[in-house]
């Protein structure tokens, strides 16, 4: 890292996707400037200029070059500060492929199902969606047992790529449990993932990066009020 | 590569996703057994066992270990046969991040829009969808100019990651043009991508891997007959 190294992260505190680069940068002990975007207001000039295609956070700006998409940013951080331990992706190609496969499962299948189930108005669709979400957690439990091989994390003894990916959603799961009594992290069904989730949240790298559950609960409540008020206006 | 090296690819000839590992394996001069899955019949035991989560091709099986998802397989091939030239992903982290970003754009946004526009029955939705597809091609044209820096490919002088990703759809675009007169590869709008598409198809690595346009035309016609006959049965 030269003296002229400039690292800037655009995020919003609540976004699971924005949490990911934060954890990765902390793992690699990289100093950076954090810029909080306005969640409900207009997007900053810098965000629109850096990510004209999707106009979304997170964006990492490294020496004036933007890097986009949360897991892509995590890979970039891993490759750029590759001399700094720990390595975020595993070293063996097959383990790397597994980490990327399950991360894609979380982002393309599991979380979209949770999101769809959370916002649908139809009780039937909600029930069907939540079954899919629970089924996905059972598959992830099985993957965890196979990949972690008795270690606390998907990444082994330390947090790795897949921990960052799935772990970024743990706060939301815990907050929804508190807010709605929705028990997705159910010890009777997915004991290993439940233990993993607690290990993850209490890990030194993660502790001050992931927002407090109560703050997320409050925010989810606020989101619901906004949604209801939007509906009542139509 | 030891004597016991076993490489097997499960695919279907028509699938753009299955074309990707074929090109990557050829770039790396890796010998492999190819197993063609039955497109309309039941899935093979080997496929169901290797990919129980998505039950989809392509699957690469390397020394009995399955690797899943087309671009994930391409990265695996690049990392596993890393001593064999050429390198598929660029070497600099920022260039790698760009290649991964634009590949995700193609797979998560551009092609799904084309697919949705192709199957919708509503003329209005089709028109709106095709506008999105054309807009995406303009963005990809701009990305190509910026990334290729005057070279014939996204990967520079040789085919790389993003060439494989977008190139796997060129056959379908050309076939749809022949079948429906739908001119997506329009030289007046995206001259650089049109030139790139022809360079791609005539590249030695690609030539015998991508199916012939006429065969794709015939197949797309057959798919439409099947779809119509399914509708008339309901």
Coordinates of C-alpha atoms in Angstrom, one line a residue:
Chain A
X1 CA 0.0 0.0 0.0
X2 CA 1.5 3.3 -1.1
X3 CA 1.1 6.6 0.6
X4 CA -1.3 7.7 -2.0
X5 CA -3.7 4.8 -1.4
X6 CA -7.3 6.0 -1.3
X7 CA -10.0 3.7 -0.3
X8 CA -13.6 4.8 0.0
X9 CA -16.8 2.8 0.6
X10 CA -20.3 4.0 -0.2
X11 CA -23.0 2.2 1.7
X12 CA -26.1 2.4 3.8
X13 CA -25.9 1.1 7.4
X14 CA -28.8 -1.3 7.1
X15 CA -27.9 -3.0 3.8
X16 CA -26.6 -6.6 4.2
X17 CA -24.7 -6.0 0.9
X18 CA -22.9 -3.0 2.3
X19 CA -21.9 -4.9 5.4
X20 CA -19.9 -7.4 3.3
X21 CA -17.1 -5.1 2.1
X22 CA -17.0 -3.6 5.6
X23 CA -16.2 -7.0 7.0
X24 CA -13.7 -7.8 4.3
X25 CA -11.8 -4.5 4.7
X26 CA -11.7 -5.2 8.5
X27 CA -10.4 -8.7 7.9
X28 CA -7.6 -7.3 5.8
X29 CA -7.0 -4.3 8.2
X30 CA -7.5 -1.8 5.4
X31 CA -8.2 1.8 6.5
X32 CA -11.0 3.5 4.5
X33 CA -13.3 6.4 4.4
X34 CA -16.9 5.5 4.8
X35 CA -19.7 7.5 3.1
X36 CA -23.2 6.8 4.2
X37 CA -25.8 7.3 1.5
X38 CA -29.2 8.7 2.3
X39 CA -31.5 5.7 2.4
X40 CA -34.7 7.6 1.7
X41 CA -33.4 10.7 0.0
X42 CA -31.8 11.2 -3.3
X43 CA -28.6 9.4 -4.3
X44 CA -25.3 11.2 -4.2
X45 CA -23.6 12.5 -7.3
X46 CA -20.6 10.2 -6.4
X47 CA -22.9 7.1 -6.3
X48 CA -24.6 7.9 -9.6
X49 CA -21.2 8.6 -11.2
X50 CA -19.5 5.5 -9.8
X51 CA -22.4 3.1 -10.5
X52 CA -24.3 4.4 -13.5
X53 CA -25.6 0.9 -14.4
X54 CA -27.3 -0.1 -11.2
X55 CA -27.1 3.1 -9.1
X56 CA -26.8 1.0 -6.0
X57 CA -24.6 0.6 -2.9
X58 CA -22.1 -0.8 -2.0
X59 CA -19.5 0.8 -4.2
X60 CA -15.8 0.6 -3.3
X61 CA -13.7 3.4 -4.8
X62 CA -10.0 2.5 -4.8
X63 CA -7.6 5.1 -6.1
X64 CA -10.5 6.7 -8.0
X65 CA -11.6 3.4 -9.7
X66 CA -15.1 2.1 -8.7
X67 CA -15.6 -1.6 -8.0
X68 CA -19.3 -2.7 -7.9
X69 CA -21.5 -5.5 -6.5
X70 CA -20.9 -6.7 -2.9
X71 CA -19.3 -10.1 -3.5
X72 CA -17.3 -8.8 -6.4
X73 CA -16.0 -6.2 -4.1
X74 CA -15.1 -8.8 -1.5
X75 CA -13.2 -10.8 -4.1
X76 CA -11.4 -7.6 -5.2
X77 CA -10.4 -6.8 -1.6
X78 CA -9.1 -10.4 -1.2
X79 CA -7.1 -10.2 -4.4
X80 CA -5.8 -6.6 -3.9
X81 CA -4.6 -7.0 -0.3
X82 CA -3.5 -10.5 -0.9
X83 CA -0.4 -10.2 1.2
X84 CA -2.6 -9.4 4.3
X85 CA -3.9 -12.4 6.2
X86 CA -6.3 -14.0 6.3
X87 CA -7.3 -15.1 2.8
X88 CA -11.0 -14.6 2.4
X89 CA -11.6 -17.2 -0.4
X90 CA -10.2 -20.7 0.2
X91 CA -7.0 -21.5 -1.6
X92 CA -8.0 -24.7 -3.4
X93 CA -10.0 -24.2 -6.7
X94 CA -12.6 -26.8 -5.6
X95 CA -13.2 -25.1 -2.3
X96 CA -13.3 -21.7 -4.0
X97 CA -15.9 -23.1 -6.5
X98 CA -18.0 -24.4 -3.5
X99 CA -17.8 -21.0 -1.8
X100 CA -18.9 -19.2 -4.9
X101 CA -21.7 -21.8 -5.7
X102 CA -23.3 -21.5 -2.2
X103 CA -22.9 -17.7 -2.2
X104 CA -24.8 -17.6 -5.5
X105 CA -27.4 -19.8 -4.0
X106 CA -27.9 -17.4 -1.1
X107 CA -28.0 -14.3 -3.3
X108 CA -29.9 -15.6 -6.3
X109 CA -32.3 -18.0 -4.7
X110 CA -32.6 -18.0 -0.9
X111 CA -32.7 -14.3 -0.1
X112 CA -34.9 -13.4 -3.0
X113 CA -37.4 -16.0 -1.8
X114 CA -37.3 -14.5 1.7
X115 CA -37.8 -11.0 0.3
X116 CA -40.7 -12.0 -1.9
X117 CA -42.4 -13.9 1.0
X118 CA -41.9 -10.9 3.3
X119 CA -43.6 -8.4 1.0
X120 CA -46.4 -10.4 -0.6
X121 CA -50.0 -9.6 0.5
X122 CA -51.3 -13.1 -0.3
X123 CA -51.2 -15.5 2.7
X124 CA -50.9 -18.5 0.4
X125 CA -47.9 -17.1 -1.4
X126 CA -46.3 -16.1 1.9
X127 CA -46.7 -19.6 3.3
X128 CA -45.3 -21.2 0.1
X129 CA -42.4 -18.7 0.1
X130 CA -41.5 -19.3 3.7
X131 CA -41.4 -23.1 3.1
X132 CA -38.9 -22.4 0.3
X133 CA -36.9 -20.2 2.7
X134 CA -36.9 -22.9 5.3
X135 CA -36.0 -25.6 2.7
X136 CA -33.1 -23.4 1.7
X137 CA -31.8 -23.2 5.2
X138 CA -31.9 -27.0 5.5
X139 CA -29.7 -27.1 2.3
X140 CA -27.4 -24.5 3.8
X141 CA -27.2 -26.5 7.0
X142 CA -26.1 -29.5 5.1
X143 CA -23.6 -27.4 3.1
X144 CA -22.2 -26.0 6.3
X145 CA -21.6 -29.4 7.8
X146 CA -19.9 -30.6 4.7
X147 CA -17.8 -27.5 4.1
X148 CA -16.8 -26.5 7.6
X149 CA -15.7 -30.0 8.6
X150 CA -16.2 -29.4 12.3
X151 CA -14.8 -25.9 12.3
X152 CA -16.8 -22.9 13.5
X153 CA -17.1 -21.2 10.1
X154 CA -17.6 -22.1 6.4
X155 CA -14.1 -20.6 6.0
X156 CA -12.7 -23.0 8.6
X157 CA -11.3 -21.5 11.8
X158 CA -11.8 -18.0 10.5
X159 CA -14.5 -16.1 8.7
X160 CA -14.4 -16.6 4.9
X161 CA -16.2 -15.7 1.7
X162 CA -19.4 -17.7 2.4
X163 CA -19.5 -16.6 6.0
X164 CA -19.5 -13.0 4.9
X165 CA -22.2 -13.7 2.3
X166 CA -24.7 -15.5 4.5
X167 CA -23.7 -13.8 7.7
X168 CA -24.7 -10.4 6.3
X169 CA -28.3 -11.6 6.6
X170 CA -28.2 -12.9 10.2
X171 CA -29.1 -9.5 11.7
X172 CA -32.2 -9.3 9.6
X173 CA -33.2 -12.9 10.6
X174 CA -32.7 -12.1 14.3
X175 CA -34.6 -8.8 13.9
X176 CA -37.6 -10.4 12.2
X177 CA -37.7 -13.0 15.0
X178 CA -37.9 -10.3 17.6
X179 CA -40.4 -8.2 15.5
X180 CA -42.7 -11.0 14.2
X181 CA -41.8 -14.1 16.2
X182 CA -40.7 -15.7 12.9
X183 CA -38.3 -18.4 14.0
X184 CA -36.1 -19.1 10.9
X185 CA -33.0 -19.7 13.0
X186 CA -34.6 -22.8 14.6
X187 CA -32.2 -24.9 16.7
X188 CA -34.4 -28.0 16.4
X189 CA -34.0 -27.8 12.6
X190 CA -30.7 -26.2 11.8
X191 CA -28.6 -26.5 15.0
X192 CA -25.2 -26.1 13.2
X193 CA -26.3 -22.9 11.4
X194 CA -27.8 -21.5 14.6
X195 CA -24.5 -22.0 16.4
X196 CA -22.6 -20.6 13.4
X197 CA -24.8 -17.5 13.4
X198 CA -24.0 -16.7 17.0
X199 CA -20.3 -17.4 16.5
X200 CA -20.4 -15.1 13.5
X201 CA -22.1 -12.2 15.3
X202 CA -19.7 -12.4 18.3
X203 CA -16.6 -12.6 16.1
X204 CA -14.2 -9.7 16.7
X205 CA -14.2 -8.8 13.0
X206 CA -17.9 -8.6 12.8
X207 CA -19.0 -7.3 16.2
X208 CA -18.8 -3.6 15.5
X209 CA -19.6 -3.8 11.8
X210 CA -23.0 -5.5 11.8
X211 CA -25.8 -3.2 13.1
X212 CA -27.3 -3.9 16.5
X213 CA -30.4 -6.1 16.3
X214 CA -32.6 -3.6 18.2
X215 CA -31.6 -0.9 15.7
X216 CA -32.6 -3.2 12.8
X217 CA -35.9 -4.1 14.6
X218 CA -36.7 -0.4 14.9
X219 CA -35.8 0.2 11.2
X220 CA -37.9 -2.7 9.9
X221 CA -40.8 -1.4 11.9
X222 CA -40.3 2.1 10.3
X223 CA -40.2 0.5 6.8
X224 CA -43.6 -1.2 7.5
X225 CA -45.1 2.1 8.6
X226 CA -43.8 3.7 5.4
X227 CA -45.1 0.8 3.2
X228 CA -48.6 1.0 4.9
X229 CA -48.7 4.8 4.5
X230 CA -47.8 4.4 0.8
X231 CA -50.6 1.9 0.4
X232 CA -53.2 4.1 2.2
X233 CA -52.3 7.0 -0.1
X234 CA -53.2 5.1 -3.2
Chain B
X1 CA -2.2 -33.3 -14.7
X2 CA -1.7 -36.9 -13.4
X3 CA -2.5 -40.0 -15.3
X4 CA -5.6 -40.5 -13.2
X5 CA -7.1 -37.1 -14.2
X6 CA -10.7 -37.6 -15.0
X7 CA -12.7 -34.7 -16.5
X8 CA -16.3 -35.0 -17.5
X9 CA -18.8 -32.4 -18.7
X10 CA -22.5 -32.8 -18.6
X11 CA -24.3 -30.5 -21.0
X12 CA -27.0 -30.0 -23.7
X13 CA -25.7 -28.9 -27.1
X14 CA -28.1 -25.9 -27.3
X15 CA -27.5 -24.4 -23.9
X16 CA -25.4 -21.2 -23.9
X17 CA -24.4 -22.0 -20.3
X18 CA -23.0 -25.4 -21.4
X19 CA -21.1 -23.8 -24.2
X20 CA -19.0 -21.8 -21.7
X21 CA -17.1 -24.6 -20.0
X22 CA -16.5 -26.2 -23.5
X23 CA -14.8 -23.0 -24.7
X24 CA -12.8 -22.7 -21.4
X25 CA -11.6 -26.4 -21.6
X26 CA -10.6 -25.9 -25.2
X27 CA -8.7 -22.7 -24.4
X28 CA -6.8 -24.7 -21.8
X29 CA -6.3 -27.7 -24.0
X30 CA -7.9 -30.0 -21.5
X31 CA -9.2 -33.4 -22.7
X32 CA -12.6 -34.4 -21.4
X33 CA -15.5 -36.7 -21.8
X34 CA -18.7 -35.0 -22.9
X35 CA -22.1 -36.4 -21.8
X36 CA -25.1 -35.0 -23.6
X37 CA -28.2 -34.8 -21.4
X38 CA -31.6 -35.5 -22.9
X39 CA -33.2 -32.0 -23.5
X40 CA -36.8 -33.2 -23.4
X41 CA -36.5 -36.5 -21.6
X42 CA -35.7 -37.3 -18.0
X43 CA -32.5 -36.1 -16.3
X44 CA -29.7 -38.6 -15.9
X45 CA -28.9 -40.2 -12.5
X46 CA -25.4 -38.6 -12.8
X47 CA -26.9 -35.1 -13.2
X48 CA -29.3 -35.5 -10.3
X49 CA -26.6 -36.8 -8.1
X50 CA -24.0 -34.2 -9.1
X51 CA -26.3 -31.2 -8.9
X52 CA -29.1 -32.0 -6.4
X53 CA -29.7 -28.3 -5.7
X54 CA -30.5 -27.0 -9.1
X55 CA -30.6 -30.2 -11.2
X56 CA -29.2 -28.3 -14.2
X57 CA -26.4 -28.5 -16.7
X58 CA -23.6 -27.7 -17.1
X59 CA -21.8 -29.8 -14.5
X60 CA -18.1 -30.4 -14.6
X61 CA -16.9 -33.5 -12.8
X62 CA -13.2 -33.4 -12.1
X63 CA -11.8 -36.5 -10.4
X64 CA -15.3 -37.3 -9.1
X65 CA -16.0 -33.9 -7.6
X66 CA -18.8 -31.9 -9.2
X67 CA -18.4 -28.2 -10.0
X68 CA -21.6 -26.2 -10.7
X69 CA -22.8 -23.1 -12.5
X70 CA -21.3 -22.1 -15.8
X71 CA -19.2 -19.1 -14.9
X72 CA -18.1 -20.7 -11.7
X73 CA -16.9 -23.7 -13.7
X74 CA -15.0 -21.3 -16.1
X75 CA -13.3 -19.8 -13.1
X76 CA -12.5 -23.3 -11.7
X77 CA -11.0 -24.3 -15.1
X78 CA -8.9 -21.1 -15.1
X79 CA -7.6 -21.7 -11.6
X80 CA -7.1 -25.5 -11.9
X81 CA -5.2 -25.5 -15.2
X82 CA -3.5 -22.2 -14.3
X83 CA -0.2 -23.2 -15.8
X84 CA -1.8 -23.6 -19.2
X85 CA -2.0 -20.5 -21.3
X86 CA -4.0 -18.4 -21.9
X87 CA -5.4 -17.0 -18.6
X88 CA -9.1 -16.6 -18.9
X89 CA -9.6 -14.0 -16.3
X90 CA -7.4 -10.9 -16.5
X91 CA -4.5 -10.7 -14.0
X92 CA -5.1 -7.3 -12.4
X93 CA -7.8 -7.3 -9.6
X94 CA -9.5 -4.3 -11.1
X95 CA -9.8 -5.9 -14.6
X96 CA -11.0 -9.1 -12.9
X97 CA -13.7 -7.2 -11.0
X98 CA -14.8 -5.5 -14.3
X99 CA -15.1 -8.8 -16.1
X100 CA -17.1 -10.3 -13.2
X101 CA -19.3 -7.2 -13.0
X102 CA -20.2 -7.2 -16.7
X103 CA -20.7 -11.0 -16.7
X104 CA -23.2 -10.6 -13.8
X105 CA -24.9 -7.8 -15.8
X106 CA -25.3 -10.2 -18.7
X107 CA -26.6 -13.2 -16.7
X108 CA -28.7 -11.4 -14.1
X109 CA -30.2 -8.6 -16.1
X110 CA -29.6 -8.6 -19.9
X111 CA -30.4 -12.2 -20.8
X112 CA -33.3 -12.6 -18.3
X113 CA -34.8 -9.5 -20.0
X114 CA -34.4 -11.1 -23.5
X115 CA -35.9 -14.4 -22.3
X116 CA -38.9 -12.6 -20.7
X117 CA -39.5 -10.6 -23.8
X118 CA -39.3 -13.7 -26.0
X119 CA -41.9 -15.7 -24.1
X120 CA -44.4 -13.0 -23.1
X121 CA -47.8 -13.0 -24.9
X122 CA -48.4 -9.3 -24.3
X123 CA -47.3 -7.1 -27.2
X124 CA -46.8 -4.2 -24.8
X125 CA -44.6 -6.2 -22.4
X126 CA -42.6 -7.6 -25.4
X127 CA -42.0 -4.1 -26.7
X128 CA -40.9 -2.8 -23.3
X129 CA -38.7 -5.8 -22.8
X130 CA -37.0 -5.5 -26.1
X131 CA -36.2 -1.8 -25.4
X132 CA -34.5 -3.0 -22.2
X133 CA -32.5 -5.6 -24.2
X134 CA -31.4 -3.0 -26.7
X135 CA -30.5 -0.6 -24.0
X136 CA -28.4 -3.3 -22.4
X137 CA -26.6 -3.9 -25.6
X138 CA -25.8 -0.2 -25.8
X139 CA -24.3 -0.4 -22.3
X140 CA -22.3 -3.5 -23.3
X141 CA -21.1 -1.7 -26.4
X142 CA -19.7 1.1 -24.2
X143 CA -18.2 -1.4 -21.8
X144 CA -16.6 -3.2 -24.7
X145 CA -14.9 0.0 -26.0
X146 CA -13.7 0.8 -22.6
X147 CA -12.4 -2.7 -21.6
X148 CA -11.0 -3.9 -24.9
X149 CA -9.0 -0.8 -25.6
X150 CA -8.9 -1.3 -29.4
X151 CA -8.3 -5.1 -29.1
X152 CA -10.7 -7.6 -30.8
X153 CA -11.9 -9.1 -27.5
X154 CA -13.0 -8.0 -24.0
X155 CA -10.1 -10.2 -22.9
X156 CA -7.7 -8.2 -25.2
X157 CA -6.0 -10.1 -28.0
X158 CA -7.5 -13.4 -27.0
X159 CA -10.9 -14.6 -25.7
X160 CA -11.4 -14.1 -22.0
X161 CA -14.0 -14.5 -19.3
X162 CA -16.5 -11.8 -20.5
X163 CA -16.1 -13.0 -24.1
X164 CA -17.1 -16.5 -23.1
X165 CA -20.0 -15.1 -21.0
X166 CA -21.6 -12.8 -23.7
X167 CA -20.3 -14.9 -26.6
X168 CA -22.3 -17.9 -25.5
X169 CA -25.5 -16.0 -26.5
X170 CA -24.3 -14.8 -30.0
X171 CA -25.7 -18.0 -31.7
X172 CA -29.2 -17.3 -30.3
X173 CA -29.1 -13.7 -31.4
X174 CA -28.1 -14.7 -34.9
X175 CA -30.6 -17.5 -35.0
X176 CA -33.5 -15.2 -33.8
X177 CA -32.5 -12.7 -36.5
X178 CA -32.8 -15.4 -39.2
X179 CA -36.0 -16.8 -37.8
X180 CA -37.8 -13.6 -36.8
X181 CA -35.9 -10.8 -38.5
X182 CA -35.2 -9.4 -35.0
X183 CA -32.1 -7.3 -35.6
X184 CA -30.4 -7.0 -32.1
X185 CA -26.9 -7.1 -33.5
X186 CA -27.5 -3.9 -35.4
X187 CA -24.3 -2.4 -36.9
X188 CA -25.8 1.1 -37.0
X189 CA -26.2 1.0 -33.2
X190 CA -23.5 -1.3 -31.8
X191 CA -20.8 -1.5 -34.5
X192 CA -18.1 -2.6 -32.1
X193 CA -20.1 -5.5 -30.6
X194 CA -21.2 -6.6 -34.1
X195 CA -17.6 -6.8 -35.1
X196 CA -16.7 -8.6 -31.9
X197 CA -19.5 -11.1 -32.3
X198 CA -18.1 -12.1 -35.8
X199 CA -14.6 -12.3 -34.5
X200 CA -15.8 -14.4 -31.6
X201 CA -17.7 -16.9 -33.8
X202 CA -14.8 -17.3 -36.2
X203 CA -12.1 -17.7 -33.5
X204 CA -10.4 -21.1 -33.7
X205 CA -11.3 -21.9 -30.1
X206 CA -15.0 -21.2 -30.6
X207 CA -15.6 -22.4 -34.2
X208 CA -16.4 -26.0 -33.5
X209 CA -17.8 -25.5 -30.1
X210 CA -20.7 -23.1 -30.7
X211 CA -23.6 -24.9 -32.6
X212 CA -24.2 -23.9 -36.2
X213 CA -26.7 -21.0 -36.6
X214 CA -29.0 -23.1 -38.9
X215 CA -29.2 -25.9 -36.3
X216 CA -30.2 -23.3 -33.7
X217 CA -32.8 -21.8 -36.0
X218 CA -34.3 -25.3 -36.5
X219 CA -34.3 -25.9 -32.8
X220 CA -35.9 -22.6 -31.9
X221 CA -38.6 -23.4 -34.4
X222 CA -39.2 -26.8 -32.9
X223 CA -39.4 -25.2 -29.4
X224 CA -42.1 -22.8 -30.7
X225 CA -44.1 -25.7 -32.1
X226 CA -43.8 -27.5 -28.8
X227 CA -44.9 -24.4 -26.9
X228 CA -47.9 -23.9 -29.2
X229 CA -48.9 -27.5 -29.0
X230 CA -48.7 -27.3 -25.2
X231 CA -51.0 -24.3 -25.2
X232 CA -53.5 -25.9 -27.5
X233 CA -53.7 -28.9 -25.2
X234 CA -54.8 -26.8 -22.2

